[in-house]
Amino acid sequence: MADMRAFRDAVTGWAAGSPGGPAAELAVRLRVRTAVLLEGPSDLAAVETLAARHGRDLPAEGICALPMGGAMSVGRYAGLLGPPGLGLRLTGLCDEGEQRFYDRGLERARAPRTGFFVCVSDLEDELIRALGVPRVEKIVEAEGDLPAWQIFVRQPAQQGRPPQQQMRRFLGTKRGRKIRYGRLLVEALDPQRVPAPLAHLLASL
């Protein structure tokens, strides 16, 4: 895992303008065959947690999941890691509202669009719908965040909004919360209730 983190860090630096040599060398040494492109670290936490629940060791399989820091970076990452760059197989998750960035970026990188699975709104929304708000509230309570949630839903801006939308917004109101709950919500999933984009992604790896 440490070596795959080094590859992830090297790719992140490469995407920011550093030389690509270290990433290319690590890709060969680690026998990386697939890059899973994800918008952010909460998606990464969810994917890694689901893989572990299914007994998968992604780094050992030559699979590197990479948070790109936003959908607009997909063209850059696809170009570096896909056919024009390291020649890795590309797959990943895509928020419905960001699909246009993926379509354009993957087209420029000559990478197949079929390996990417679209979440309605985003992955947090998919997980909340799969679990139901009452179940997510129990997780929030177990984590000690229930008082903050109760204050949040009383705010004027939240009045009249569906509970699912309120919870989705709540998870994004504090730094690091989406990452923590990305793991916790996946851990709580019934195996038969894994959201389709996440299930399809894991099955494709």
XYZ file of N, CA and C in Angstrom:
615
model
N 0.833 -1.216 0.000
C 0.000 0.000 0.000
C 0.860 1.255 0.000
N 1.970 1.226 0.791
C 2.824 2.419 0.860
C 3.380 2.761 -0.511
N 3.790 1.732 -1.270
C 4.330 1.988 -2.599
C 3.266 2.562 -3.529
N 2.033 2.053 -3.424
C 0.971 2.573 -4.275
C 0.628 4.010 -3.892
N 0.743 4.330 -2.619
C 0.566 5.736 -2.216
C 1.644 6.600 -2.843
N 2.850 6.070 -2.922
C 3.938 6.817 -3.560
C 3.619 7.062 -5.033
N 3.070 6.052 -5.693
C 2.672 6.239 -7.092
C 1.570 7.290 -7.195
N 0.586 7.216 -6.303
C -0.504 8.197 -6.299
C 0.047 9.603 -6.117
N 0.998 9.756 -5.180
C 1.589 11.072 -4.932
C 2.385 11.547 -6.147
N 3.077 10.609 -6.795
C 3.866 10.982 -7.972
C 2.961 11.439 -9.112
N 1.820 10.769 -9.279
C 0.883 11.170 -10.327
C 0.283 12.538 -10.000
N -0.048 12.758 -8.729
C -0.598 14.058 -8.330
C 0.395 15.176 -8.623
N 1.662 14.931 -8.313
C 2.690 15.920 -8.620
C 2.858 16.118 -10.114
N 2.791 15.051 -10.863
C 2.907 15.111 -12.327
C 1.767 15.947 -12.900
N 0.562 15.717 -12.401
C -0.597 16.480 -12.877
C -0.470 17.968 -12.546
N 0.295 18.269 -11.482
C 0.491 19.666 -11.084
C 1.678 20.314 -11.785
N 2.395 19.540 -12.619
C 3.487 20.135 -13.391
C 4.862 19.589 -13.113
N 4.981 18.651 -12.180
C 6.279 18.037 -11.911
C 6.625 17.033 -13.006
N 7.881 16.609 -13.103
C 8.256 15.604 -14.109
C 7.495 14.292 -13.910
N 7.247 13.601 -15.009
C 6.495 12.359 -14.942
C 7.337 11.118 -14.754
N 8.668 11.276 -14.746
C 9.547 10.122 -14.625
C 9.284 9.260 -13.401
N 9.169 9.856 -12.202
C 8.918 9.031 -11.017
C 7.629 8.215 -11.104
N 6.573 8.806 -11.649
C 5.315 8.069 -11.786
C 5.471 6.921 -12.773
N 6.143 7.163 -13.879
C 6.344 6.126 -14.888
C 7.178 4.974 -14.336
N 8.232 5.298 -13.587
C 9.080 4.256 -12.997
C 8.308 3.421 -11.985
N 7.504 4.078 -11.148
C 6.716 3.350 -10.152
C 5.644 2.492 -10.817
N 5.059 2.996 -11.896
C 4.036 2.217 -12.595
C 4.602 0.893 -13.087
N 5.832 0.931 -13.577
C 6.477 -0.297 -14.054
C 6.824 -1.203 -12.877
N 7.411 -0.619 -11.847
C 7.860 -1.427 -10.707
C 6.693 -2.074 -9.976
N 5.575 -1.337 -9.850
C 4.411 -1.846 -9.121
C 3.441 -2.613 -10.007
N 3.773 -2.663 -11.319
C 2.915 -3.352 -12.283
C 1.483 -2.798 -12.245
N 1.390 -1.479 -12.246
C 0.075 -0.832 -12.250
C -0.573 -1.062 -13.608
N -1.792 -1.543 -13.590
C -2.498 -1.820 -14.847
C -3.763 -0.991 -15.005
N -4.330 -0.512 -13.875
C -5.592 0.220 -13.927
C -5.533 1.426 -12.999
N -6.020 2.567 -13.484
C -6.174 3.761 -12.658
C -7.661 4.054 -12.499
N -8.100 4.159 -11.253
C -9.496 4.473 -10.952
C -9.567 5.966 -10.648
N -10.149 6.733 -11.551
C -10.187 8.187 -11.409
C -11.424 8.592 -10.616
N -11.194 9.296 -9.505
C -12.265 9.705 -8.595
C -12.163 11.197 -8.357
N -13.306 11.823 -8.124
C -13.303 13.279 -7.994
C -12.597 13.748 -6.732
N -12.773 13.036 -5.617
C -12.197 13.527 -4.374
C -11.917 12.433 -3.366
N -11.374 12.813 -2.197
C -10.961 11.831 -1.197
C -12.111 11.072 -0.547
N -13.314 11.651 -0.504
C -14.437 10.894 0.064
C -14.818 9.731 -0.842
N -14.728 9.928 -2.156
C -14.957 8.829 -3.097
C -13.894 7.751 -2.924
N -12.654 8.185 -2.723
C -11.564 7.238 -2.508
C -11.822 6.392 -1.266
N -12.248 7.034 -0.174
C -12.528 6.300 1.063
C -13.611 5.258 0.842
N -14.650 5.620 0.096
C -15.746 4.687 -0.163
C -15.288 3.510 -1.009
N -14.549 3.782 -2.065
C -14.098 2.715 -2.967
C -13.155 1.767 -2.242
N -12.201 2.304 -1.496
C -11.254 1.449 -0.780
C -11.961 0.612 0.278
N -12.947 1.194 0.954
C -13.681 0.458 1.976
C -14.495 -0.676 1.367
N -15.181 -0.395 0.250
C -15.965 -1.445 -0.390
C -15.060 -2.566 -0.896
N -13.925 -2.218 -1.465
C -12.994 -3.242 -1.945
C -12.528 -4.130 -0.791
N -12.196 -3.509 0.338
C -11.746 -4.283 1.496
C -12.846 -5.202 2.007
N -14.093 -4.723 1.989
C -15.209 -5.560 2.435
C -15.377 -6.795 1.562
N -14.962 -6.686 0.325
C -15.071 -7.817 -0.600
C -13.768 -8.609 -0.690
N -12.852 -8.348 0.221
C -11.606 -9.096 0.238
C -10.650 -8.762 -0.880
N -10.812 -7.582 -1.470
C -9.952 -7.174 -2.576
C -8.779 -6.340 -2.048
N -7.601 -6.603 -2.544
C -6.411 -5.808 -2.261
C -6.033 -5.112 -3.566
N -6.582 -3.921 -3.768
C -6.414 -3.250 -5.055
C -4.952 -2.994 -5.404
N -4.122 -2.467 -4.480
C -2.713 -2.253 -4.855
C -2.013 -3.537 -5.289
N -2.306 -4.657 -4.600
C -1.680 -5.927 -4.961
C -2.129 -6.400 -6.338
N -3.305 -5.929 -6.759
C -3.828 -6.298 -8.081
C -3.382 -5.331 -9.173
N -2.548 -4.364 -8.814
C -2.087 -3.396 -9.805
C -3.112 -2.325 -10.106
N -3.972 -2.043 -9.134
C -5.037 -1.055 -9.317
C -4.787 0.116 -8.376
N -4.747 1.317 -8.914
C -4.529 2.515 -8.104
C -5.740 3.435 -8.217
N -6.385 3.694 -7.087
C -7.495 4.654 -7.040
C -6.926 6.030 -6.734
N -7.310 7.019 -7.542
C -6.707 8.351 -7.473
C -7.761 9.436 -7.326
N -7.736 10.221 -6.244
C -8.581 11.412 -6.180
C -7.941 12.531 -6.985
N -8.728 13.143 -7.879
C -8.161 14.119 -8.818
C -8.296 15.565 -8.349
N -9.044 15.788 -7.260
C -9.242 17.162 -6.817
C -10.305 17.894 -7.611
N -11.250 17.137 -8.187
C -12.346 17.761 -8.932
C -12.479 17.216 -10.334
N -13.705 17.280 -10.850
C -14.008 16.697 -12.157
C -13.276 17.385 -13.299
N -12.963 18.663 -13.141
C -12.321 19.381 -14.241
C -10.892 18.922 -14.489
N -10.354 18.112 -13.579
C -8.998 17.584 -13.764
C -8.972 16.286 -14.550
N -10.139 15.757 -14.912
C -10.169 14.427 -15.508
C -9.413 14.368 -16.832
N -9.487 15.425 -17.639
C -8.769 15.419 -18.903
C -7.272 15.334 -18.698
N -6.770 16.057 -17.707
C -5.340 16.038 -17.403
C -4.907 14.646 -16.958
N -5.633 14.059 -16.000
C -5.272 12.735 -15.486
C -5.424 11.654 -16.557
N -6.484 11.744 -17.351
C -6.690 10.749 -18.402
C -5.580 10.817 -19.442
N -5.114 12.031 -19.749
C -4.028 12.181 -20.699
C -2.713 11.621 -20.183
N -2.456 11.804 -18.886
C -1.205 11.309 -18.311
C -1.202 9.794 -18.143
N -2.354 9.252 -17.750
C -2.404 7.842 -17.377
C -2.971 6.935 -18.463
N -3.771 7.490 -19.369
C -4.423 6.695 -20.405
C -3.556 6.493 -21.623
N -4.174 6.276 -22.791
C -3.425 5.978 -24.026
C -2.324 6.974 -24.387
N -2.522 8.299 -24.198
C -1.428 9.205 -24.579
C -0.249 9.167 -23.616
N -0.468 8.629 -22.387
C 0.570 8.645 -21.370
C 1.086 7.256 -21.023
N 0.758 6.779 -19.825
C 1.272 5.500 -19.350
C 0.552 4.299 -19.952
N -0.564 4.544 -20.632
C -1.270 3.441 -21.281
C -2.042 2.540 -20.330
N -2.410 3.066 -19.167
C -3.168 2.268 -18.206
C -4.636 2.201 -18.613
N -5.306 1.173 -18.174
C -6.762 1.123 -18.310
C -7.357 2.126 -17.332
N -8.332 2.894 -17.786
C -8.962 3.908 -16.949
C -10.393 3.519 -16.629
N -10.775 3.757 -15.388
C -12.152 3.570 -14.965
C -12.412 4.562 -13.841
N -13.638 4.604 -13.318
C -13.892 5.539 -12.229
C -15.360 5.850 -12.041
N -15.600 6.829 -11.185
C -16.942 7.316 -10.890
C -17.068 8.755 -11.361
N -18.293 9.125 -11.694
C -18.565 10.456 -12.228
C -19.874 10.959 -11.644
N -19.874 12.179 -11.099
C -21.118 12.803 -10.664
C -21.925 13.207 -11.893
N -23.230 13.057 -11.799
C -24.109 13.329 -12.944
C -23.891 14.734 -13.507
N -23.745 15.716 -12.613
C -23.597 17.095 -13.066
C -22.250 17.402 -13.697
N -21.287 16.500 -13.538
C -19.947 16.725 -14.071
C -19.653 15.850 -15.289
N -20.656 15.186 -15.804
C -20.438 14.206 -16.865
C -19.808 14.833 -18.108
N -20.143 16.098 -18.379
C -19.620 16.741 -19.586
C -18.099 16.871 -19.531
N -17.547 17.106 -18.336
C -16.089 17.201 -18.211
C -15.447 15.850 -18.512
N -16.072 14.789 -18.032
C -15.555 13.446 -18.286
C -15.627 13.108 -19.771
N -16.757 13.414 -20.379
C -16.909 13.097 -21.801
C -15.821 13.768 -22.630
N -15.590 15.054 -22.386
C -14.590 15.778 -23.156
C -13.176 15.301 -22.843
N -12.888 15.127 -21.559
C -11.546 14.731 -21.152
C -11.174 13.350 -21.649
N -12.101 12.408 -21.551
C -11.818 11.053 -22.009
C -11.698 10.992 -23.527
N -12.496 11.802 -24.209
C -12.393 11.840 -25.676
C -11.015 12.332 -26.104
N -10.532 13.381 -25.433
C -9.200 13.900 -25.775
C -8.114 12.863 -25.499
N -8.313 12.055 -24.456
C -7.319 11.052 -24.096
C -7.502 9.743 -24.849
N -8.490 9.702 -25.733
C -8.793 8.500 -26.515
C -9.046 7.297 -25.609
N -9.707 7.566 -24.464
C -10.016 6.518 -23.493
C -11.496 6.157 -23.578
N -11.835 4.891 -23.449
C -13.252 4.487 -23.513
C -14.072 5.120 -22.394
N -15.268 5.542 -22.733
C -16.178 6.133 -21.742
C -16.885 5.054 -20.942
N -16.889 3.832 -21.449
C -17.670 2.753 -20.840
C -17.171 2.337 -19.467
N -15.946 2.674 -19.112
C -15.417 2.279 -17.809
C -15.803 3.196 -16.672
N -16.622 4.222 -16.948
C -16.967 5.211 -15.929
C -18.458 5.124 -15.611
N -18.768 5.160 -14.324
C -20.123 4.926 -13.850
C -20.641 6.182 -13.162
N -21.859 6.581 -13.531
C -22.405 7.885 -13.157
C -23.250 7.779 -11.895
N -22.948 8.641 -10.913
C -23.739 8.757 -9.691
C -24.782 9.852 -9.871
N -26.005 9.596 -9.445
C -27.038 10.634 -9.420
C -26.664 11.615 -8.313
N -26.538 12.870 -8.646
C -26.000 13.917 -7.763
C -24.539 13.609 -7.459
N -24.261 12.742 -6.486
C -22.890 12.345 -6.190
C -22.921 11.049 -5.402
N -21.758 10.554 -5.014
C -21.708 9.266 -4.336
C -22.366 9.343 -2.963
N -22.208 10.461 -2.257
C -22.867 10.595 -0.955
C -24.372 10.459 -1.089
N -24.932 11.064 -2.124
C -26.364 10.959 -2.360
C -26.763 9.507 -2.608
N -25.968 8.787 -3.379
C -26.235 7.373 -3.641
C -26.219 6.566 -2.345
N -25.239 6.824 -1.490
C -25.112 6.070 -0.244
C -26.244 6.387 0.721
N -26.640 7.659 0.803
C -27.739 8.040 1.692
C -29.037 7.394 1.241
N -29.290 7.380 -0.066
C -30.509 6.738 -0.574
C -30.497 5.241 -0.315
N -29.327 4.617 -0.460
C -29.234 3.173 -0.243
C -29.500 2.797 1.207
N -29.020 3.621 2.133
C -29.181 3.328 3.551
C -30.497 3.855 4.122
N -30.961 4.971 3.589
C -32.110 5.668 4.151
C -31.652 6.641 5.231
N -32.294 7.796 5.311
C -31.875 8.834 6.255
C -31.923 8.352 7.705
N -32.955 7.606 8.152
C -32.958 7.147 9.552
C -31.717 6.319 9.907
N -31.279 5.457 8.989
C -30.078 4.657 9.257
C -28.844 5.539 9.294
N -28.764 6.517 8.404
C -27.616 7.419 8.408
C -27.610 8.242 9.694
N -28.787 8.636 10.172
C -28.864 9.381 11.435
C -28.302 8.558 12.593
N -28.545 7.258 12.583
C -27.994 6.389 13.630
C -26.465 6.392 13.582
N -25.910 6.398 12.384
C -24.458 6.450 12.230
C -23.931 7.798 12.713
N -24.647 8.861 12.350
C -24.277 10.204 12.797
C -24.292 10.272 14.333
N -25.299 9.680 14.928
C -25.393 9.663 16.394
C -24.228 8.886 17.002
N -23.916 7.722 16.433
C -22.817 6.910 16.952
C -21.477 7.632 16.856
N -21.355 8.519 15.881
C -20.117 9.279 15.692
C -20.059 10.548 16.529
N -21.125 10.804 17.292
C -21.150 11.996 18.136
C -21.535 13.269 17.420
N -22.068 13.143 16.196
C -22.415 14.323 15.402
C -23.901 14.654 15.439
N -24.675 13.951 16.277
C -26.118 14.184 16.293
C -26.473 15.615 16.704
N -25.848 16.205 17.747
C -26.186 17.602 18.087
C -25.942 18.557 16.910
N -24.829 18.366 16.203
C -24.539 19.237 15.054
C -25.589 19.050 13.963
N -26.030 17.824 13.727
C -27.062 17.536 12.734
C -28.388 18.187 13.133
N -28.750 18.100 14.396
C -30.010 18.673 14.866
C -30.009 20.193 14.746
N -28.872 20.809 15.011
C -28.756 22.262 14.823
C -28.850 22.605 13.344
N -28.185 21.805 12.512
C -28.152 22.060 11.074
C -29.551 22.050 10.473
N -30.371 21.059 10.806
C -31.687 20.945 10.173
C -32.649 22.030 10.637
N -32.311 22.732 11.721
C -33.164 23.839 12.181
C -32.817 25.164 11.520
N -31.757 25.172 10.741
C -31.374 26.413 10.071
C -32.428 26.802 9.034
N -32.701 28.109 8.881
C -33.731 28.545 7.922
C -33.505 28.023 6.509
N -32.251 27.940 6.077
C -31.972 27.492 4.714
C -32.355 26.037 4.492
N -32.498 25.270 5.552
C -32.825 23.854 5.413
C -34.317 23.561 5.515
N -35.094 24.562 5.871
C -36.524 24.338 6.043
C -37.178 24.010 4.697
N -37.963 22.945 4.672
C -38.667 22.557 3.465
C -37.871 21.673 2.529
N -36.591 21.478 2.803
C -35.780 20.610 1.948
C -35.992 19.150 2.359
N -35.999 18.224 1.410
C -36.134 16.811 1.755
C -35.000 16.371 2.678
N -35.284 15.462 3.617
C -34.248 15.010 4.554
C -32.997 14.473 3.867
N -33.155 13.815 2.735
C -31.988 13.287 2.032
C -31.068 14.408 1.568
N -31.652 15.485 1.054
C -30.841 16.622 0.621
C -30.187 17.305 1.818
N -30.914 17.380 2.922
C -30.339 17.966 4.131
C -29.117 17.169 4.592
N -29.259 15.847 4.606
C -28.150 15.015 5.077
C -26.955 15.122 4.137
N -27.212 15.129 2.857
C -26.116 15.267 1.885
C -25.367 16.570 2.106
N -26.105 17.637 2.335
C -25.470 18.937 2.582
C -24.714 18.930 3.910
N -25.288 18.295 4.916
C -24.653 18.240 6.234
C -23.287 17.566 6.166
N -23.194 16.501 5.397
C -21.933 15.766 5.320
C -20.811 16.608 4.708
N -21.179 17.636 3.978
C -20.167 18.482 3.359
C -19.885 19.772 4.088
N -20.437 19.929 5.307
C -20.309 21.227 5.992
C -19.054 21.358 6.840
N -18.334 20.279 7.062
C -17.144 20.337 7.909
C -16.004 19.609 7.231
N -14.838 20.181 7.260
C -13.668 19.596 6.605
C -13.406 18.190 7.143
N -13.266 17.248 6.243
C -12.959 15.883 6.625
C -14.165 15.014 6.897
N -15.350 15.630 7.038
C -16.539 14.840 7.384
C -16.952 13.917 6.242
N -16.908 14.402 5.009
C -17.300 13.564 3.873
C -16.376 12.352 3.744
N -15.099 12.539 4.015
C -14.163 11.430 3.926
C -14.492 10.380 4.982
N -14.705 10.829 6.206
C -15.001 9.903 7.300
C -16.287 9.143 7.038
N -17.320 9.855 6.587
C -18.601 9.195 6.355
C -18.612 8.394 5.052
N -17.733 8.733 4.118
C -17.605 7.894 2.939
C -17.253 6.474 3.327
N -16.377 6.341 4.317
C -16.010 5.017 4.820
C -17.130 4.411 5.661
N -17.686 5.201 6.576
C -18.685 4.683 7.510
C -19.967 4.232 6.807
N -20.413 4.988 5.820
C -21.650 4.627 5.132
C -21.477 3.338 4.332
N -20.322 3.168 3.718
C -20.074 1.933 2.979
C -19.989 0.748 3.938
N -19.370 0.941 5.085
C -19.285 -0.132 6.077
C -20.668 -0.579 6.547
N -21.638 0.341 6.540
C -22.979 0.037 7.030
C -23.893 -0.575 5.973
N -23.452 -0.599 4.719
C -24.313 -1.068 3.633
C -24.611 -2.553 3.744
N -25.850 -2.924 3.497
C -26.188 -4.319 3.247
C -25.562 -4.704 1.906
N -24.971 -5.887 1.804
C -24.328 -6.277 0.539
C -25.253 -6.201 -0.673
N -26.549 -6.341 -0.446
C -27.495 -6.284 -1.556
C -27.947 -4.864 -1.880
N -27.472 -3.897 -1.103
C -27.933 -2.519 -1.280
C -26.814 -1.577 -1.707
N -25.722 -2.120 -2.194
C -24.632 -1.267 -2.662
C -25.117 -0.475 -3.876
N -24.969 0.847 -3.873
C -25.411 1.644 -5.031
C -24.821 1.125 -6.334
N -25.632 1.141 -7.380
C -25.236 0.538 -8.653
C -23.901 1.072 -9.187
N -23.651 2.393 -9.189
C -22.360 2.847 -9.752
C -21.169 2.265 -9.005
N -21.270 2.194 -7.687
C -20.170 1.664 -6.878
C -20.016 0.167 -7.096
N -21.132 -0.556 -7.141
C -21.087 -1.995 -7.373
C -20.518 -2.311 -8.752
N -20.955 -1.562 -9.768
C -20.462 -1.795 -11.127
C -18.974 -1.490 -11.242
N -18.537 -0.436 -10.544
C -17.126 -0.082 -10.591
C -16.279 -1.224 -10.019
N -16.639 -1.722 -8.828
C -15.862 -2.785 -8.223
C -15.865 -4.044 -9.093
N -17.010 -4.361 -9.657
C -17.121 -5.550 -10.507
C -16.266 -5.434 -11.756
N -16.007 -4.200 -12.194
C -15.241 -3.992 -13.425
C -13.741 -4.080 -13.213
N -13.315 -4.069 -11.961
C -11.878 -4.028 -11.676
C -11.250 -5.416 -11.697
